[in-house]
Amino acid sequence: EVQLVQSGAEVKKPGESLKISCKGSGYSFTSYWIGWVRQMPGKGLEWMGIIYPGDSDTRYSPSFQGQVTISADKSISTAYLQWSSLKASDTAMYYCARHGGQLVADYWGQGTLVTVSS
Amino acid sequence: ETVLTQSPGTLSLSPGERATLSCRASQNVNTNFLAWYQQKPGQAPRLLIFGAFSRATGIPDRFSGSGSGTDFTLSISRLEPEDSAVYYCQHYGSSQYTFGQGTKLEIK
């Protein structure tokens, strides 16, 4: 069974750093792209970027380029999304998703809620 | 960048009726890379349709996708209360993904 399990909710202060994770299981982790999607409170879905764990090829949405870093450790089948300096506007639910055939997000993690508040 | 515009913003229908959700692209898109997702409150999105027409695994045949060029449609027949959700279209092209802003479907 394909599963993506994300790390737990985080509460951080502005300016702090953060790295959240997404662990894949039940499939060949290195053979599928993993993408990250932001959903701000009460808002729609925003595509942030995507990584191919096999070779760490990474693509970013222009809206998120330079704001976050996407990485992966294929030895432990885990993808990451990290911030070096959080802002209050980073408060959101973040989802990871496996991208299968035709590059659609066919399996999703349960989401990680990030709250940034002073 | 391709912009996807969904309409209507909210759709309120009764059980048993048929829902028609629209997704219009700012330029022609490859139908191979047009998808629809369903998101219920408090849940992660779920893939419904990929390649504009193909149902994902486990999706009932009440859900169907159609369209080409710039105009795409998600149809849901014989509405059930469990179909209440927000529906998003998505396009992939030139290593970038774009979501529409979503259509909220309410089942009265």
GROMACS .gro file of C-alpha atoms in nm:
model
  226
    1GLU     CA    1   0.000   0.000   0.000
    2VAL     CA    2   0.136   0.339  -0.102
    3GLN     CA    3   0.160   0.574   0.194
    4LEU     CA    4   0.300   0.920   0.252
    5VAL     CA    5   0.333   1.008   0.619
    6GLN     CA    6   0.413   1.365   0.709
    7SER     CA    7   0.569   1.502   1.025
    8GLY     CA    8   0.353   1.657   1.293
    9ALA     CA    9   0.217   2.006   1.344
   10GLU     CA   10   0.464   2.282   1.421
   11VAL     CA   11   0.432   2.612   1.607
   12LYS     CA   12   0.716   2.852   1.539
   13LYS     CA   13   0.808   3.217   1.586
   14PRO     CA   14   0.885   3.455   1.300
   15GLY     CA   15   1.248   3.430   1.196
   16GLU     CA   16   1.289   3.070   1.308
   17SER     CA   17   1.388   2.790   1.073
   18LEU     CA   18   1.188   2.476   1.006
   19LYS     CA   19   1.214   2.151   0.814
   20ILE     CA   20   0.911   1.927   0.770
   21SER     CA   21   0.918   1.578   0.627
   22CYS     CA   22   0.724   1.335   0.413
   23LYS     CA   23   0.812   0.966   0.430
   24GLY     CA   24   0.706   0.740   0.146
   25SER     CA   25   0.645   0.368   0.168
   26GLY     CA   26   0.488   0.090  -0.036
   27TYR     CA   27   0.650   0.192  -0.364
   28SER     CA   28   0.987   0.269  -0.520
   29PHE     CA   29   1.059   0.609  -0.364
   30THR     CA   30   1.331   0.697  -0.613
   31SER     CA   31   1.107   0.643  -0.917
   32TYR     CA   32   0.836   0.902  -0.857
   33TRP     CA   33   0.836   1.278  -0.821
   34ILE     CA   34   0.724   1.418  -0.484
   35GLY     CA   35   0.556   1.759  -0.484
   36TRP     CA   36   0.463   2.005  -0.211
   37VAL     CA   37   0.139   2.204  -0.197
   38ARG     CA   38   0.045   2.492   0.033
   39GLN     CA   39  -0.304   2.567   0.158
   40MET     CA   40  -0.340   2.882   0.358
   41PRO     CA   41  -0.630   2.898   0.606
   42GLY     CA   42  -0.961   2.897   0.418
   43LYS     CA   43  -0.789   2.922   0.081
   44GLY     CA   44  -0.716   2.708  -0.223
   45LEU     CA   45  -0.427   2.487  -0.325
   46GLU     CA   46  -0.093   2.634  -0.434
   47TRP     CA   47   0.176   2.427  -0.599
   48MET     CA   48   0.517   2.500  -0.447
   49GLY     CA   49   0.761   2.267  -0.616
   50ILE     CA   50   0.861   1.912  -0.690
   51ILE     CA   51   1.161   1.682  -0.653
   52TYR     CA   52   1.268   1.357  -0.815
   53PRO     CA   53   1.436   1.164  -0.534
   54GLY     CA   54   1.624   0.945  -0.779
   55ASP     CA   55   1.858   1.226  -0.878
   56SER     CA   56   1.733   1.520  -0.666
   57ASP     CA   57   1.619   1.713  -0.974
   58THR     CA   58   1.408   1.993  -0.824
   59ARG     CA   59   1.169   2.244  -0.979
   60TYR     CA   60   1.007   2.537  -0.800
   61SER     CA   61   0.706   2.753  -0.865
   62PRO     CA   62   0.825   3.108  -0.933
   63SER     CA   63   0.612   3.214  -0.636
   64PHE     CA   64   0.814   2.997  -0.398
   65GLN     CA   65   1.160   3.003  -0.558
   66GLY     CA   66   1.406   3.135  -0.301
   67GLN     CA   67   1.147   3.118  -0.021
   68VAL     CA   68   1.173   2.746   0.055
   69THR     CA   69   1.405   2.455  -0.012
   70ILE     CA   70   1.288   2.112  -0.122
   71SER     CA   71   1.517   1.815  -0.071
   72ALA     CA   72   1.508   1.439  -0.035
   73ASP     CA   73   1.704   1.162   0.133
   74LYS     CA   74   1.649   0.852  -0.074
   75SER     CA   75   1.825   0.633   0.180
   76ILE     CA   76   1.531   0.682   0.415
   77SER     CA   77   1.260   0.746   0.151
   78THR     CA   78   1.190   1.092   0.286
   79ALA     CA   79   1.131   1.429   0.120
   80TYR     CA   80   1.165   1.761   0.300
   81LEU     CA   81   1.039   2.116   0.282
   82GLN     CA   82   1.236   2.374   0.472
   83TRP     CA   83   1.242   2.742   0.558
   84SER     CA   84   1.542   2.938   0.683
   85SER     CA   85   1.342   3.227   0.825
   86LEU     CA   86   0.968   3.184   0.876
   87LYS     CA   87   0.713   3.461   0.839
   88ALA     CA   88   0.363   3.484   0.976
   89SER     CA   89   0.239   3.449   0.619
   90ASP     CA   90   0.389   3.096   0.607
   91THR     CA   91   0.109   2.982   0.837
   92ALA     CA   92  -0.065   2.711   0.637
   93MET     CA   93  -0.126   2.342   0.586
   94TYR     CA   94   0.143   2.182   0.373
   95TYR     CA   95   0.081   1.864   0.179
   96CYS     CA   96   0.324   1.635   0.003
   97ALA     CA   97   0.203   1.423  -0.287
   98ARG     CA   98   0.349   1.148  -0.501
   99HIS     CA   99   0.327   1.218  -0.872
  100GLY     CA  100   0.256   0.903  -1.067
  101GLY     CA  101   0.156   0.833  -1.422
  102GLN     CA  102   0.108   1.144  -1.633
  103LEU     CA  103   0.264   1.331  -1.344
  104VAL     CA  104  -0.055   1.379  -1.145
  105ALA     CA  105  -0.063   1.373  -0.766
  106ASP     CA  106  -0.208   1.029  -0.710
  107TYR     CA  107  -0.120   0.983  -0.340
  108TRP     CA  108  -0.117   1.253  -0.075
  109GLY     CA  109   0.022   1.288   0.272
  110GLN     CA  110  -0.209   1.380   0.558
  111GLY     CA  111  -0.073   1.734   0.574
  112THR     CA  112   0.146   1.924   0.820
  113LEU     CA  113   0.002   2.235   0.984
  114VAL     CA  114   0.261   2.506   1.032
  115THR     CA  115   0.170   2.799   1.255
  116VAL     CA  116   0.401   3.099   1.272
  117SER     CA  117   0.314   3.346   1.545
  118SER     CA  118   0.498   3.570   1.785
  119GLU     CA  119   0.219   3.061  -1.701
  120THR     CA  120  -0.122   2.908  -1.766
  121VAL     CA  121  -0.397   3.049  -1.544
  122LEU     CA  122  -0.694   2.824  -1.468
  123THR     CA  123  -1.028   2.989  -1.388
  124GLN     CA  124  -1.302   2.776  -1.236
  125SER     CA  125  -1.671   2.850  -1.233
  126PRO     CA  126  -1.901   2.879  -1.060
  127GLY     CA  127  -1.741   2.968  -0.729
  128THR     CA  128  -2.015   2.786  -0.540
  129LEU     CA  129  -2.272   2.540  -0.665
  130SER     CA  130  -2.569   2.433  -0.457
  131LEU     CA  131  -2.765   2.131  -0.578
  132SER     CA  132  -2.991   1.858  -0.445
  133PRO     CA  133  -2.920   1.486  -0.415
  134GLY     CA  134  -2.981   1.304  -0.741
  135GLU     CA  135  -2.911   1.610  -0.957
  136ARG     CA  136  -2.617   1.655  -1.194
  137ALA     CA  137  -2.331   1.897  -1.130
  138THR     CA  138  -2.130   2.062  -1.405
  139LEU     CA  139  -1.807   2.233  -1.302
  140SER     CA  140  -1.604   2.439  -1.546
  141CYS     CA  141  -1.230   2.501  -1.574
  142ARG     CA  142  -1.107   2.750  -1.833
  143ALA     CA  143  -0.739   2.786  -1.920
  144SER     CA  144  -0.575   3.111  -2.030
  145GLN     CA  145  -0.414   2.925  -2.322
  146ASN     CA  146  -0.448   2.587  -2.492
  147VAL     CA  147  -0.335   2.304  -2.269
  148ASN     CA  148  -0.234   1.945  -2.337
  149THR     CA  149  -0.527   1.729  -2.227
  150ASN     CA  150  -0.279   1.467  -2.106
  151PHE     CA  151  -0.192   1.702  -1.824
  152LEU     CA  152  -0.530   1.824  -1.701
  153ALA     CA  153  -0.653   1.679  -1.372
  154TRP     CA  154  -0.934   1.724  -1.121
  155TYR     CA  155  -0.915   1.683  -0.744
  156GLN     CA  156  -1.173   1.666  -0.467
  157GLN     CA  157  -1.107   1.806  -0.121
  158LYS     CA  158  -1.343   1.751   0.168
  159PRO     CA  159  -1.314   1.961   0.487
  160GLY     CA  160  -1.022   1.856   0.702
  161GLN     CA  161  -0.890   1.612   0.444
  162ALA     CA  162  -0.611   1.603   0.190
  163PRO     CA  163  -0.710   1.640  -0.175
  164ARG     CA  164  -0.793   1.326  -0.369
  165LEU     CA  165  -0.727   1.265  -0.736
  166LEU     CA  166  -1.048   1.216  -0.935
  167ILE     CA  167  -0.962   1.260  -1.303
  168PHE     CA  168  -0.633   1.266  -1.495
  169GLY     CA  169  -0.562   1.319  -1.861
  170ALA     CA  170  -0.884   1.523  -1.873
  171PHE     CA  171  -1.102   1.211  -1.908
  172SER     CA  172  -0.960   0.916  -1.714
  173ARG     CA  173  -1.094   0.827  -1.372
  174ALA     CA  174  -0.842   0.753  -1.100
  175THR     CA  175  -0.849   0.419  -0.921
  176GLY     CA  176  -1.161   0.372  -0.713
  177ILE     CA  177  -1.347   0.673  -0.845
  178PRO     CA  178  -1.710   0.590  -0.929
  179ASP     CA  179  -1.834   0.636  -1.282
  180ARG     CA  180  -2.067   0.913  -1.163
  181PHE     CA  181  -1.759   1.133  -1.207
  182SER     CA  182  -1.656   1.217  -1.562
  183GLY     CA  183  -1.423   1.464  -1.728
  184SER     CA  184  -1.441   1.621  -2.070
  185GLY     CA  185  -1.305   1.907  -2.276
  186SER     CA  186  -1.010   2.017  -2.483
  187GLY     CA  187  -0.812   2.325  -2.574
  188THR     CA  188  -0.900   2.582  -2.310
  189ASP     CA  189  -1.233   2.453  -2.178
  190PHE     CA  190  -1.270   2.154  -1.948
  191THR     CA  191  -1.560   2.017  -1.748
  192LEU     CA  192  -1.604   1.789  -1.450
  193SER     CA  193  -1.950   1.634  -1.438
  194ILE     CA  194  -2.093   1.455  -1.139
  195SER     CA  195  -2.419   1.268  -1.195
  196ARG     CA  196  -2.666   1.139  -0.937
  197LEU     CA  197  -2.529   1.363  -0.664
  198GLU     CA  198  -2.491   1.218  -0.316
  199PRO     CA  199  -2.445   1.407   0.012
  200GLU     CA  200  -2.086   1.277   0.030
  201ASP     CA  201  -2.002   1.471  -0.287
  202SER     CA  202  -2.003   1.794  -0.087
  203ALA     CA  203  -1.648   1.924  -0.130
  204VAL     CA  204  -1.427   2.172  -0.307
  205TYR     CA  205  -1.316   2.064  -0.653
  206TYR     CA  206  -0.994   2.186  -0.814
  207CYS     CA  207  -0.866   2.154  -1.167
  208GLN     CA  208  -0.492   2.139  -1.223
  209HIS     CA  209  -0.263   2.168  -1.522
  210TYR     CA  210   0.095   2.062  -1.567
  211GLY     CA  211   0.320   2.213  -1.830
  212SER     CA  212   0.684   2.325  -1.870
  213SER     CA  213   0.776   2.177  -1.530
  214GLN     CA  214   0.512   2.389  -1.358
  215TYR     CA  215   0.179   2.298  -1.206
  216THR     CA  216  -0.116   2.532  -1.171
  217PHE     CA  217  -0.436   2.491  -0.972
  218GLY     CA  218  -0.765   2.662  -1.037
  219GLN     CA  219  -0.914   2.852  -0.745
  220GLY     CA  220  -1.171   2.580  -0.677
  221THR     CA  221  -1.547   2.530  -0.695
  222LYS     CA  222  -1.735   2.457  -0.375
  223LEU     CA  223  -2.015   2.206  -0.427
  224GLU     CA  224  -2.289   2.205  -0.167
  225ILE     CA  225  -2.549   1.930  -0.156
  226LYS     CA  226  -2.868   2.071  -0.008
   0.00000   0.00000   0.00000
